[in-house]
XYZ file of N, CA and C in Angstrom:
477
model
N 51.495 61.193 -11.924
C 52.410 61.891 -10.737
C 52.000 61.581 -9.482
N 50.649 61.396 -9.124
C 50.288 61.092 -7.928
C 50.506 59.793 -7.564
N 50.600 59.008 -8.450
C 50.501 57.221 -7.944
C 52.127 57.368 -7.554
N 53.135 58.063 -8.280
C 54.231 58.033 -7.928
C 54.526 58.396 -6.576
N 53.963 59.781 -6.169
C 53.932 60.063 -4.554
C 53.324 58.851 -3.724
N 52.260 58.403 -4.136
C 51.666 57.548 -3.126
C 52.657 56.128 -3.005
N 53.369 56.005 -4.132
C 54.082 54.487 -4.144
C 55.304 55.014 -3.208
N 56.086 56.183 -3.296
C 57.154 56.276 -2.386
C 56.915 56.659 -0.937
N 55.602 56.888 -0.777
C 55.237 57.151 0.760
C 54.792 55.614 1.113
N 54.285 54.629 0.365
C 54.289 53.027 0.977
C 55.496 52.705 1.101
N 56.399 53.070 0.386
C 57.681 52.179 0.467
C 58.390 52.766 1.533
N 58.574 54.079 1.801
C 59.019 54.546 2.933
C 58.318 54.161 4.361
N 57.135 54.051 4.120
C 56.349 53.718 5.488
C 57.026 52.249 5.718
N 56.949 51.094 4.539
C 57.340 49.723 5.123
C 58.879 49.654 5.333
N 59.671 50.470 4.930
C 61.240 50.591 5.362
C 61.241 51.013 6.856
N 60.059 51.592 7.353
C 60.328 52.153 9.056
C 59.485 50.798 9.526
N 58.486 50.421 9.045
C 57.801 49.326 9.993
C 58.663 48.353 10.124
N 58.956 47.842 8.729
C 59.329 46.337 8.804
C 60.606 46.108 9.487
N 61.692 46.754 9.306
C 62.823 46.297 10.199
C 62.332 46.336 12.010
N 61.584 46.989 12.374
C 61.558 47.079 13.681
C 60.320 45.484 14.099
N 59.780 45.234 13.210
C 58.729 44.166 13.265
C 59.472 42.862 13.810
N 60.442 42.373 12.820
C 61.305 41.118 12.874
C 61.659 41.147 14.365
N 62.510 41.544 15.222
C 63.035 41.521 16.400
C 61.835 41.554 17.504
N 60.894 42.185 17.438
C 59.822 41.897 18.701
C 59.020 40.761 18.477
N 59.046 40.204 17.407
C 58.129 38.755 17.160
C 59.473 37.422 17.483
N 60.589 37.927 17.392
C 61.644 36.771 17.623
C 61.980 36.807 19.206
N 61.860 38.195 19.765
C 62.084 38.136 21.118
C 61.543 37.419 22.113
N 60.187 37.069 21.835
C 59.357 36.012 22.749
C 58.916 37.285 23.856
N 58.202 36.664 24.721
C 57.751 37.468 25.956
C 57.665 36.517 26.874
N 57.627 36.838 28.280
C 57.715 36.300 29.471
C 56.881 36.967 30.416
N 56.246 37.715 30.224
C 55.343 38.650 31.008
C 55.894 39.371 31.848
N 57.454 39.389 31.745
C 58.134 40.385 33.124
C 58.524 41.340 32.198
N 59.749 41.041 31.538
C 60.712 42.044 30.917
C 60.699 42.060 29.675
N 60.084 41.235 28.664
C 59.944 41.027 27.294
C 61.316 40.130 26.435
N 61.754 39.498 27.500
C 62.518 38.572 26.932
C 61.772 37.059 27.342
N 62.333 36.040 26.615
C 61.963 34.656 26.536
C 62.685 34.113 27.985
N 62.402 32.636 28.286
C 62.994 32.314 29.692
C 64.241 31.695 29.190
N 64.718 31.521 28.230
C 65.700 30.781 27.739
C 65.709 29.725 26.895
N 66.528 28.635 26.969
C 66.275 27.481 25.911
C 66.441 26.382 26.689
N 65.510 25.271 26.287
C 65.598 24.034 26.991
C 66.205 23.244 25.646
N 67.098 22.664 25.647
C 67.871 21.434 24.658
C 67.395 20.000 24.870
N 67.295 19.406 23.855
C 66.903 17.931 24.039
C 67.246 16.916 23.005
N 67.524 15.639 22.990
C 67.852 14.911 22.026
C 66.696 14.021 22.057
N 66.601 13.310 20.976
C 65.638 12.158 20.362
C 65.830 11.716 19.019
N 64.901 10.329 18.746
C 65.193 9.648 17.767
C 64.129 9.899 16.998
N 64.086 10.500 15.547
C 62.930 10.491 14.971
C 62.489 9.366 14.269
N 61.260 9.574 13.588
C 60.620 8.454 12.911
C 61.258 7.564 12.103
N 62.511 8.058 11.350
C 63.296 7.629 10.493
C 64.634 6.834 11.383
N 64.454 6.968 12.547
C 65.744 6.477 13.211
C 66.899 7.247 13.554
N 66.784 8.239 13.036
C 67.975 9.261 12.934
C 68.075 10.014 14.537
N 69.296 10.332 14.987
C 69.203 11.171 16.194
C 69.106 12.519 16.119
N 68.405 13.381 16.697
C 67.890 14.673 16.408
C 68.301 15.269 17.753
N 68.698 16.604 17.518
C 68.613 17.714 18.534
C 67.907 18.642 18.222
N 67.067 19.150 19.296
C 66.001 20.284 19.179
C 65.932 21.204 20.397
N 65.862 22.367 20.333
C 65.540 23.239 21.382
C 64.166 24.119 21.393
N 63.817 24.190 22.750
C 62.422 24.925 22.938
C 62.833 26.186 23.546
N 62.291 27.516 23.138
C 62.106 28.871 23.676
C 61.010 29.219 24.262
N 60.815 28.546 25.990
C 59.525 28.779 26.339
C 59.336 30.461 26.790
N 58.092 30.832 26.533
C 57.715 32.225 26.667
C 57.590 32.537 27.952
N 56.807 31.659 28.508
C 56.295 32.101 30.235
C 56.455 30.744 31.105
N 56.307 31.008 32.157
C 56.158 30.036 33.189
C 54.998 29.439 33.475
N 54.906 28.418 34.306
C 53.377 28.279 34.554
C 52.751 27.348 33.056
N 53.521 27.148 32.402
C 52.958 26.733 30.901
C 53.656 25.375 30.571
N 52.631 24.401 30.037
C 53.117 23.193 29.421
C 53.651 23.536 28.197
N 54.574 22.941 27.729
C 55.176 22.652 26.228
C 55.358 21.273 25.679
N 54.740 20.868 24.838
C 55.074 19.843 24.206
C 56.540 19.876 23.413
N 57.364 18.712 23.507
C 58.722 18.960 22.804
C 58.477 18.393 21.538
N 58.669 19.310 20.577
C 58.332 19.008 19.024
C 59.087 17.979 18.429
N 58.512 16.966 17.967
C 59.181 15.740 17.322
C 59.428 14.527 18.080
N 58.764 14.498 19.293
C 58.629 13.647 20.555
C 57.268 13.208 20.749
N 56.891 12.253 21.131
C 55.896 11.646 21.487
C 55.617 10.649 22.709
N 54.754 9.983 23.388
C 55.011 9.078 24.680
C 55.794 7.834 24.175
N 55.415 7.454 22.702
C 56.316 6.440 22.519
C 57.738 6.565 21.714
N 57.852 7.747 21.396
C 59.348 8.276 20.763
C 59.670 9.235 21.808
N 60.038 9.643 22.909
C 60.122 10.600 23.563
C 61.459 10.984 23.436
N 61.852 12.162 24.224
C 63.262 12.750 24.123
C 63.876 12.010 25.386
N 65.190 11.621 25.045
C 66.074 10.854 25.991
C 66.973 11.568 26.985
N 67.482 12.902 26.274
C 68.589 13.685 27.204
C 67.806 15.087 26.850
N 68.016 15.917 28.005
C 67.367 17.363 28.545
C 68.400 17.845 29.125
N 68.679 19.215 28.627
C 69.526 20.241 29.387
C 68.551 21.633 29.442
N 68.405 21.992 30.715
C 67.844 23.449 30.920
C 68.783 24.516 30.886
N 68.643 25.186 30.173
C 69.415 26.509 29.697
C 68.132 27.671 30.112
N 67.204 27.473 30.843
C 66.537 28.434 30.876
C 66.690 29.248 32.503
N 65.990 30.243 32.941
C 66.076 30.644 34.476
C 64.963 29.964 35.071
N 64.231 29.277 34.725
C 63.240 28.404 35.425
C 63.505 27.255 35.896
N 62.880 26.518 36.659
C 62.663 25.039 36.728
C 62.174 24.441 35.804
N 62.449 23.226 35.217
C 62.154 22.472 33.975
C 61.489 21.249 34.739
N 60.266 20.961 34.649
C 59.610 19.757 35.411
C 59.159 18.917 34.065
N 59.912 17.718 33.915
C 59.890 16.981 32.730
C 58.735 15.944 33.060
N 57.843 15.592 31.934
C 56.965 14.648 32.080
C 57.074 13.725 30.826
N 56.602 12.324 30.985
C 56.757 11.368 29.921
C 55.497 11.314 28.902
N 54.557 12.288 29.141
C 53.530 12.496 28.366
C 53.107 13.893 27.836
N 52.251 13.760 26.796
C 52.277 15.299 26.235
C 51.325 16.280 27.015
N 50.656 15.958 27.903
C 49.857 16.967 28.823
C 50.407 17.297 30.046
N 51.759 17.051 30.387
C 52.336 17.333 31.774
C 51.562 16.877 33.083
N 50.896 15.725 32.869
C 49.998 15.186 34.065
C 50.686 13.924 34.499
N 50.099 13.799 35.843
C 50.651 12.645 36.681
C 51.889 12.977 36.848
N 52.991 11.833 37.429
C 54.241 12.196 38.089
C 55.289 12.446 37.234
N 56.027 13.735 37.581
C 57.331 13.958 36.905
C 58.330 13.007 36.534
N 59.008 13.108 35.462
C 60.058 12.145 35.240
C 61.405 12.665 36.144
N 61.577 14.208 36.121
C 62.525 14.685 36.995
C 62.514 16.028 36.692
N 63.089 16.918 37.574
C 63.231 18.282 37.919
C 64.307 18.868 37.750
N 64.684 19.757 36.524
C 66.115 20.107 36.607
C 65.987 21.652 36.676
N 66.960 22.176 37.666
C 67.147 23.287 37.889
C 67.901 24.141 36.678
N 67.757 25.320 36.591
C 68.631 26.249 35.547
C 70.163 25.900 35.486
N 70.724 25.475 34.288
C 71.666 25.042 33.981
C 72.010 23.310 34.138
N 71.205 22.848 34.684
C 71.088 21.293 34.745
C 70.857 20.558 33.999
N 71.488 19.010 33.645
C 71.122 18.319 32.512
C 70.682 17.123 33.433
N 69.449 16.261 32.541
C 68.988 15.177 32.915
C 70.238 13.938 33.274
N 69.751 13.199 34.461
C 70.747 12.216 34.868
C 70.405 10.935 33.992
N 71.223 10.482 33.073
C 70.984 9.403 32.482
C 69.894 9.471 31.447
N 69.433 8.282 30.884
C 68.424 8.337 30.062
C 67.026 8.538 30.526
N 66.198 9.497 30.016
C 65.199 9.926 30.459
C 64.144 9.677 29.329
N 62.764 9.527 29.659
C 61.509 9.598 28.768
C 60.840 11.123 28.850
N 60.866 11.838 27.968
C 60.056 12.949 28.033
C 59.690 13.522 26.712
N 58.253 13.874 27.216
C 57.585 14.324 26.178
C 56.886 15.678 26.149
N 56.895 16.228 27.603
C 56.593 17.562 27.813
C 57.283 18.054 28.748
N 57.121 19.818 29.012
C 57.875 20.027 29.934
C 57.202 21.424 30.655
N 56.850 21.266 32.081
C 56.348 22.463 32.571
C 57.175 23.755 33.168
N 57.426 24.614 32.842
C 57.923 25.615 33.465
C 57.485 26.296 34.745
N 58.213 26.290 35.816
C 58.003 26.967 36.978
C 59.055 28.112 37.583
N 58.727 29.372 38.308
C 59.828 30.042 38.485
C 60.597 29.080 39.791
N 61.907 29.721 39.717
C 62.693 29.229 41.051
C 62.337 30.195 42.204
N 62.676 29.675 43.502
C 62.346 30.022 44.665
C 62.518 31.896 44.461
N 61.330 32.267 45.172
C 61.428 33.876 45.260
C 60.555 34.336 44.077
N 60.642 33.824 43.072
C 59.812 34.428 41.773
C 58.238 34.163 41.957
N 57.606 35.043 41.540
C 56.113 34.672 41.378
C 55.652 33.813 40.214
N 54.460 32.726 40.888
C 54.157 32.045 39.970
C 52.938 31.559 40.412
N 52.199 30.398 39.658
C 50.891 30.202 39.935
C 51.050 28.699 40.737
N 51.868 27.792 40.335
C 52.086 26.579 40.970
C 52.763 26.572 42.222
N 52.875 25.423 42.565
C 54.154 25.254 44.148
C 54.859 24.012 44.108
N 56.204 24.119 43.415
C 56.786 23.200 43.561
C 57.322 22.595 45.153
N 57.317 21.635 45.648
C 57.698 21.154 46.782
C 58.757 20.409 46.712
N 60.302 20.669 47.163
C 61.050 19.618 46.932
C 61.379 19.017 48.324
N 60.698 17.607 48.424
C 61.035 17.165 49.573
C 62.072 16.063 49.480
N 62.628 16.022 50.451
C 64.052 15.196 50.302
C 65.045 15.535 49.571
N 65.172 17.168 48.802
C 66.187 17.327 48.080
C 66.369 16.563 46.982
N 65.264 15.468 46.359
C 65.649 14.961 45.306
C 65.327 15.682 43.867
N 64.721 17.101 43.799
C 64.058 17.609 43.111
C 62.968 17.099 42.185
N 62.098 16.150 42.997
C 61.013 15.842 42.277
C 59.536 16.921 42.679
N 58.978 16.987 41.622
C 57.612 17.615 41.750
C 56.727 17.024 42.814
N 56.498 17.174 43.738
C 55.674 16.607 44.691
C 54.528 17.386 45.104
N 53.327 16.724 45.118
C 52.079 17.217 45.648
C 51.387 16.563 46.570
N 50.737 17.324 47.591
C 49.850 16.601 48.757
C 48.582 16.933 48.334
N 47.515 16.547 48.715
C 46.330 16.082 48.209
C 45.703 17.633 47.904
N 45.716 18.536 48.688
C 45.476 20.001 48.572
C 45.975 20.356 47.202
N 47.555 20.132 47.004
C 48.129 20.938 46.021
C 47.913 20.189 44.648
N 47.395 19.090 44.506
C 47.271 18.198 43.623
C 45.807 19.000 42.912
N 44.994 19.039 43.612
C 43.859 19.868 43.045
C 44.025 21.161 42.503
N 45.004 22.003 43.043
C 45.213 23.193 42.830
C 45.997 22.881 41.405
N 47.030 22.151 41.224
C 47.715 21.625 40.273
C 46.659 21.283 38.875
N 45.893 20.719 39.134
C 44.763 20.129 38.062
C 44.257 21.340 37.691
N 43.672 22.220 38.369
C 43.047 23.310 38.104
C 43.751 24.278 37.140
N 44.910 24.370 37.523
C 46.066 25.240 36.650
C 45.959 24.684 35.293
N 46.007 23.273 35.222
C 46.509 22.585 34.185
C 44.984 22.569 33.124
N 43.900 22.655 33.734
C 42.573 22.367 33.016
C 42.515 24.081 32.357
N 42.731 24.906 33.032
C 42.716 26.313 32.572
C 43.725 26.597 31.595
N 44.846 26.014 31.305
C 45.781 26.150 30.370
C 45.289 25.351 28.947
N 44.178 24.402 28.985
C 43.876 23.580 27.996
C 44.531 22.430 27.723
């Protein structure tokens, strides 16, 4: 009799806990309001020569993300930014060096690009750790000497 009561209590507790655990894990976190930043869609050719489409759901700004399925030798060739942040595209896995292109929210890459990682930074007016300087309106991530040191320090702290 006691085992049956304990089992019923366990089943009831699981029924309460399990339905609420799934959405909170799937929802992501961006440090502000509990939602992810949106989605970054990209196309690449896999190791078998097949064209693939994938998406990335970044959880936070000022973070470098490697594009799954890509590498420096087999990069993504087309990217569409459906996040609410700037997406700074790089041709290497560490978001280091010069960027390939910077995409505003809703923007698609121009022509074929070679992308292996992306750094998300807030758009104008939102708080962030990095500092995008848009010189000449070309959307490139530009650094002056002082900014380069700050950028490298942030990247080292991210791992």
